[in-house]
Coordinates of C-alpha atoms in Angstrom, one line a residue:
M1 CA -2.0 -12.6 12.6
K2 CA -4.2 -10.2 10.4
F3 CA -4.3 -10.3 6.9
G4 CA -5.0 -7.5 4.4
W5 CA -6.1 -7.6 0.7
L6 CA -4.1 -5.1 -1.2
T7 CA -5.1 -4.1 -4.9
L8 CA -2.7 -2.9 -7.6
A9 CA -5.1 -3.6 -10.5
A10 CA -3.8 -3.0 -13.9
S11 CA -5.9 -2.6 -17.0
P12 CA -4.5 -3.6 -20.5
S13 CA -6.4 -1.2 -22.4
P14 CA -8.9 1.8 -21.9
G15 CA -11.6 -0.6 -23.3
E16 CA -11.2 -3.0 -20.5
D17 CA -11.3 -0.2 -17.6
A18 CA -14.9 -0.2 -16.7
A19 CA -15.0 -4.0 -16.5
R20 CA -11.8 -4.2 -14.5
I21 CA -13.1 -1.8 -11.9
D22 CA -16.5 -3.7 -11.4
Q23 CA -14.2 -6.7 -11.0
Q24 CA -12.1 -4.9 -8.4
I25 CA -15.3 -4.1 -6.3
A26 CA -16.3 -7.7 -6.6
Q27 CA -12.8 -8.8 -5.4
A28 CA -13.1 -6.4 -2.6
C29 CA -16.4 -7.5 -1.4
F30 CA -15.2 -11.3 -1.6
A31 CA -12.2 -10.4 0.5
E32 CA -14.5 -9.2 3.4
Q33 CA -16.7 -12.6 2.9
L34 CA -13.5 -14.6 3.1
G35 CA -12.3 -12.8 6.4
F36 CA -9.6 -10.4 5.4
D37 CA -9.2 -7.7 8.0
D38 CA -8.7 -4.8 5.6
I39 CA -8.7 -3.7 2.2
W40 CA -5.5 -1.5 0.7
L41 CA -5.7 0.7 -2.2
T42 CA -2.9 2.0 -4.1
E43 CA -2.9 5.3 -6.1
H44 CA -1.4 5.6 -9.7
Y45 CA -2.6 7.8 -12.5
F46 CA -2.9 8.2 -16.5
T47 CA -1.7 4.6 -17.6
G48 CA -4.0 2.1 -16.1
E49 CA -1.4 0.9 -13.7
S50 CA -4.0 1.4 -11.0
V51 CA -7.2 1.5 -13.1
Y52 CA -9.5 3.4 -10.5
N53 CA -6.8 6.0 -10.3
D54 CA -8.8 8.0 -7.7
A55 CA -8.3 5.9 -4.5
L56 CA -10.5 8.2 -2.4
I57 CA -13.6 8.0 -4.6
F58 CA -13.2 4.1 -5.1
A59 CA -12.9 3.9 -1.2
A60 CA -16.2 5.6 -0.8
A61 CA -17.7 3.1 -3.1
L62 CA -16.3 0.3 -1.2
A63 CA -17.5 1.9 2.1
M64 CA -21.0 1.7 0.8
R65 CA -20.6 -1.9 -0.1
T66 CA -18.9 -3.2 2.8
T67 CA -19.8 -3.4 6.5
K68 CA -16.7 -4.7 8.5
I69 CA -13.5 -4.7 6.8
R70 CA -11.3 -1.7 7.2
I71 CA -10.3 0.4 4.3
G72 CA -6.7 1.5 3.8
F73 CA -4.4 3.5 1.3
A74 CA -1.1 2.1 0.3
V75 CA -0.4 5.0 0.0
V76 CA -1.8 8.4 -0.5
Q77 CA 0.6 10.4 -2.9
M78 CA 0.5 13.6 -0.7
P79 CA 2.0 16.0 -3.2
F80 CA -1.0 15.3 -5.6
H81 CA -3.4 16.4 -2.8
H82 CA -4.4 19.8 -1.3
P83 CA -4.2 18.9 2.6
V84 CA -7.4 20.5 3.5
R85 CA -9.2 19.0 0.8
L86 CA -7.8 15.7 1.7
A87 CA -8.8 16.3 5.3
V88 CA -12.2 16.9 4.2
Q89 CA -12.6 13.9 2.2
L90 CA -11.0 11.5 4.7
A91 CA -13.2 12.9 7.4
L92 CA -16.2 12.1 5.2
L93 CA -15.0 8.6 4.3
D94 CA -14.3 7.8 8.0
N95 CA -18.2 8.8 8.4
L96 CA -19.3 6.7 5.4
S97 CA -17.4 3.8 6.6
K98 CA -18.3 4.2 10.2
G99 CA -14.9 4.6 11.4
R100 CA -13.1 2.0 9.2
I101 CA -10.4 4.3 7.4
D102 CA -6.5 3.9 7.6
V103 CA -4.4 6.4 5.7
G104 CA -0.7 5.3 4.3
I105 CA 1.0 8.4 3.3
G106 CA 4.1 8.9 1.1
K107 CA 6.0 11.4 -0.9
G108 CA 4.8 10.0 -4.3
T109 CA 6.2 7.6 -6.9
V110 CA 10.0 7.7 -7.2
Y111 CA 9.8 5.9 -10.8
N112 CA 6.8 7.7 -12.5
E113 CA 7.8 11.3 -12.8
Y114 CA 5.0 11.6 -15.5
E115 CA 2.5 11.4 -12.6
F116 CA 4.0 14.4 -11.3
V117 CA 4.1 16.3 -14.6
G118 CA 0.7 15.5 -15.1
H119 CA -0.5 17.3 -11.8
G120 CA 1.7 20.1 -12.9
L121 CA 4.6 19.4 -10.3
R122 CA 8.0 17.8 -10.5
S123 CA 9.3 15.5 -7.8
D124 CA 12.2 17.5 -6.7
D125 CA 10.3 18.9 -3.6
S126 CA 8.1 15.9 -3.1
R127 CA 9.4 15.2 0.6
A128 CA 9.0 18.9 1.6
R129 CA 5.4 19.0 0.2
L130 CA 4.7 15.6 2.2
E131 CA 5.8 17.0 5.5
E132 CA 4.1 20.3 5.3
S133 CA 0.9 18.4 4.3
L134 CA 1.2 16.1 7.1
E135 CA 1.7 18.9 9.6
I136 CA -1.5 20.5 8.3
L137 CA -3.3 17.0 8.4
D138 CA -2.1 16.4 12.0
R139 CA -3.3 19.9 13.1
I140 CA -6.6 20.0 11.4
W141 CA -8.0 17.1 13.4
T142 CA -7.6 18.9 16.6
E143 CA -7.3 22.8 16.1
S144 CA -10.3 24.7 15.3
P145 CA -10.0 27.2 14.0
L146 CA -6.6 26.3 12.0
S147 CA -4.3 29.0 10.7
Y148 CA -1.1 27.7 8.8
R149 CA 1.6 29.7 6.9
G150 CA 4.0 27.5 5.2
K151 CA 6.1 27.3 1.8
Y152 CA 3.5 25.6 -0.3
Y153 CA 0.2 26.3 1.7
N154 CA -1.3 29.4 3.6
I155 CA -4.6 28.4 5.0
D156 CA -7.4 29.6 7.5
V157 CA -9.9 26.9 8.2
P158 CA -12.8 27.8 10.6
Q159 CA -13.4 24.2 11.4
L160 CA -13.6 20.7 10.0
R161 CA -16.9 19.2 9.6
P162 CA -18.0 16.5 9.6
R163 CA -15.4 15.3 12.1
P164 CA -13.9 12.1 11.7
V165 CA -15.6 9.1 13.6
Q166 CA -12.1 7.9 14.7
Q167 CA -10.7 10.6 17.1
P168 CA -8.8 12.7 16.7
G169 CA -8.7 11.4 13.1
P170 CA -8.1 8.0 10.9
P171 CA -4.7 6.5 11.8
L172 CA -1.7 7.9 9.9
W173 CA 0.8 5.3 8.5
R174 CA 4.2 5.8 6.9
S175 CA 5.6 3.8 4.0
V176 CA 9.3 2.9 5.0
V177 CA 12.3 1.6 3.1
S178 CA 15.6 2.7 4.5
P179 CA 16.8 1.2 7.8
S180 CA 16.8 4.7 9.4
S181 CA 13.0 5.2 8.5
F182 CA 12.2 2.1 10.6
T183 CA 13.9 3.5 13.6
D184 CA 12.4 6.9 13.1
C185 CA 8.8 5.8 12.8
G186 CA 9.3 3.6 15.9
R187 CA 10.6 6.4 18.0
R188 CA 7.6 8.6 16.7
G189 CA 5.1 5.8 17.5
I190 CA 3.9 5.8 13.9
P191 CA 2.6 2.5 12.4
I192 CA 4.5 1.4 9.4
L193 CA 4.0 -0.2 5.8
T194 CA 6.9 -1.9 3.9
S195 CA 7.5 -4.4 1.1
R196 CA 10.2 -6.5 -0.8
L197 CA 12.4 -7.4 2.1
G198 CA 13.6 -11.0 2.3
V199 CA 13.1 -12.9 5.5
V200 CA 16.5 -12.3 6.9
R201 CA 16.3 -8.5 6.1
L202 CA 12.8 -8.4 7.2
K203 CA 13.6 -9.4 10.7
E204 CA 16.5 -7.2 11.0
R205 CA 14.2 -4.1 9.8
W206 CA 11.4 -5.2 12.3
A207 CA 13.9 -5.3 15.0
L208 CA 15.0 -1.8 14.2
Y209 CA 11.4 -0.6 14.4
E210 CA 11.0 -2.4 17.7
A211 CA 14.3 -0.7 19.1
G212 CA 13.0 2.7 17.8
L213 CA 9.6 2.3 19.8
R214 CA 11.9 1.6 23.0
E215 CA 14.0 4.7 22.3
G216 CA 10.8 6.8 21.8
G217 CA 9.6 5.6 25.4
H218 CA 6.4 3.9 24.3
D219 CA 5.0 1.8 27.0
A220 CA 4.7 -2.0 26.5
A221 CA 1.0 -1.9 25.4
T222 CA 1.8 0.7 22.8
R223 CA 4.8 -1.1 21.6
A224 CA 2.6 -4.3 21.2
R225 CA -0.1 -2.6 19.2
L226 CA 2.2 -0.8 16.8
L227 CA 4.0 -4.0 16.2
A228 CA 0.7 -5.9 15.6
Q229 CA -0.6 -3.2 13.3
S230 CA 2.6 -2.5 11.1
A231 CA 2.2 -4.3 7.9
L232 CA 4.3 -6.2 5.2
W233 CA 3.1 -6.1 1.6
R234 CA 3.6 -9.3 -0.5
N235 CA 2.4 -10.4 -3.9
V236 CA 0.5 -13.8 -3.1
Y237 CA -0.7 -16.3 -5.4
V238 CA -1.9 -19.8 -4.6
A239 CA -2.5 -22.6 -7.0
G240 CA -3.0 -26.3 -7.0
T241 CA 0.6 -27.1 -7.4
D242 CA 4.0 -25.5 -6.6
A243 CA 5.0 -25.7 -10.2
Q244 CA 1.7 -24.1 -11.6
A245 CA 1.9 -21.2 -9.0
T246 CA 5.7 -20.5 -10.1
D247 CA 5.0 -20.7 -13.9
E248 CA 1.7 -18.5 -13.6
L249 CA 3.1 -15.9 -11.2
S250 CA 6.4 -15.8 -13.2
R251 CA 4.6 -15.1 -16.4
Q252 CA 2.4 -12.2 -14.9
L253 CA 5.4 -10.6 -13.0
L254 CA 7.6 -10.5 -16.1
N255 CA 4.6 -9.1 -18.4
A256 CA 4.0 -6.5 -15.6
R257 CA 7.7 -5.5 -15.6
A258 CA 8.1 -5.2 -19.3
H259 CA 4.8 -3.1 -19.2
I260 CA 5.9 -0.8 -16.5
M261 CA 9.3 -0.3 -18.0
H262 CA 7.6 0.7 -21.5
L263 CA 5.4 3.4 -19.7
R264 CA 8.3 4.9 -18.0
E265 CA 10.3 5.1 -21.2
A266 CA 7.6 6.5 -23.3
Y267 CA 6.0 9.0 -20.7
N268 CA 9.0 10.1 -18.2
P269 CA 10.4 13.4 -19.3
A270 CA 13.8 13.2 -20.8
D271 CA 15.4 15.2 -18.1
F272 CA 14.4 12.8 -15.4
V273 CA 16.8 10.3 -14.1
I274 CA 15.7 7.7 -11.3
D275 CA 17.9 8.0 -8.2
P276 CA 20.1 4.8 -8.2
A277 CA 19.1 4.5 -4.6
H278 CA 15.7 3.8 -5.4
L279 CA 16.5 1.0 -7.9
N280 CA 16.1 -2.7 -7.1
P281 CA 16.9 -5.6 -9.5
F282 CA 13.0 -5.4 -10.7
S283 CA 12.8 -2.0 -11.1
D284 CA 16.2 -1.4 -12.7
P285 CA 16.0 -1.7 -16.6
A286 CA 19.6 -2.6 -16.8
V287 CA 19.0 -5.9 -14.8
G288 CA 17.9 -8.8 -17.1
D289 CA 14.6 -10.5 -16.5
D290 CA 16.1 -13.8 -15.1
A291 CA 17.8 -11.9 -12.2
A292 CA 14.8 -9.3 -11.8
L293 CA 12.4 -12.2 -11.5
D294 CA 14.7 -14.2 -9.1
Y295 CA 14.9 -11.0 -6.9
M296 CA 11.0 -10.6 -6.9
L297 CA 10.2 -14.1 -6.3
A298 CA 12.7 -14.3 -3.1
S299 CA 12.1 -10.8 -1.7
G300 CA 8.5 -9.9 -2.9
C301 CA 6.2 -12.9 -3.2
I302 CA 4.4 -15.7 -1.4
Y303 CA 3.4 -18.2 -3.9
G304 CA 3.0 -22.1 -4.4
S305 CA 0.4 -24.8 -3.3
V306 CA -1.4 -24.5 0.1
K307 CA 1.1 -26.2 1.9
R308 CA 4.2 -24.2 0.7
V309 CA 2.0 -20.8 1.3
K310 CA 1.5 -21.8 4.8
E311 CA 5.3 -22.2 5.2
Q312 CA 6.0 -19.1 4.0
V313 CA 3.5 -17.2 6.1
A314 CA 5.0 -19.0 9.0
E315 CA 8.5 -17.6 8.3
I316 CA 7.1 -14.0 8.1
L317 CA 5.3 -14.5 11.4
D318 CA 8.7 -15.9 12.7
A319 CA 10.4 -12.6 11.7
G320 CA 8.0 -10.7 13.7
V321 CA 5.3 -9.4 11.3
H322 CA 1.8 -9.9 12.5
H323 CA -0.1 -8.0 9.7
L324 CA 0.5 -9.5 6.1
L325 CA -1.1 -7.3 3.1
C326 CA -1.6 -9.7 0.2
Q327 CA -1.7 -8.4 -3.5
T328 CA -3.3 -11.1 -5.4
G329 CA -3.7 -9.7 -8.7
F330 CA -0.8 -8.9 -11.0
G331 CA -0.3 -7.9 -14.7
D332 CA -3.2 -9.3 -17.0
M333 CA -4.3 -12.0 -14.6
S334 CA -8.0 -12.9 -15.1
H335 CA -10.6 -12.3 -12.7
E336 CA -11.4 -15.7 -12.4
D337 CA -7.7 -16.8 -11.6
N338 CA -7.6 -13.9 -9.1
I339 CA -10.6 -15.1 -7.2
A340 CA -9.6 -18.7 -7.2
S341 CA -6.2 -17.8 -5.6
M342 CA -8.0 -15.7 -3.0
R343 CA -10.4 -18.4 -2.3
R344 CA -7.5 -20.8 -1.7
F345 CA -5.7 -18.4 0.6
G346 CA -8.7 -17.4 2.6
E347 CA -10.3 -20.8 3.3
Q348 CA -7.1 -23.0 3.4
V349 CA -4.2 -20.6 4.5
M350 CA -5.6 -17.8 6.9
P351 CA -7.5 -20.0 9.4
A352 CA -4.3 -21.6 10.3
F353 CA -2.8 -18.1 11.5
Q354 CA -6.0 -16.3 12.7
S355 CA -6.7 -16.8 16.7

């Protein structure tokens, strides 16, 4: 089994941003030291929800401070990036890291419309922008020169330099939620990133992905590679006892939920309404804290003592997942508590599942 370390690092106030960024770098380096296979960076803007904001620049800093661990994006919010500029940045990152970059892509947040507004956009056409940008990104790795005419971009690129180390370019992953998206990505042979699925539903969705791989005509070796590569994101907290982990994680999750709800109420435009299809009990403001917490603990978290966490990881492996992305920091959790949980997981849990 492979293990990734994922950071969605919030900062409580502007005065703490610089220290939190330094702590993120230290935690990423510690993840490599512990033997995690990859680091995954999130992308959010303006409110400290993701303290480093610009995941691409932050990845460059990590590329220069690490040597073996891969560096991925979960995910690049494609509408916020010009596709040619993104291709140039990713190619340089792949060179700086000596070929260690993975690129998860998505159409952008479905909750934080203020992020679109801050970039001079609205989310109505985010999927169309994603698909056009993805076509350019796919072609720019292999076509020289590249000429493209679309709805959002009209470009003529003589050639891309430097070329990425990984050929034709860094692997592109898709963030998936709906059952049909699992099947579709399987048919197309695209590695997937997903989250917040209970074990029963997770097993069902992974079976859909595998069925899509077969429908797409991919050979056995390709199917095995993509199934091993595709990943599940979980909040992970390991404490001395089950009770301690439950109490601390619950407090952090409820604090984070209250903060996120406040930001959306304060900054989302008055005419924006979240599509009900995208709401879950944790993200729906109409759902009370108790029900929201029960949902998140059951479908989005691995937590407890070392013994209990091992049991939960084994359940995920049994569901067919061979790549677990571990978010170890939440809310206003201290750097010290995060490091302690990472150490327990890296030293006492991961070795039981690594070949």
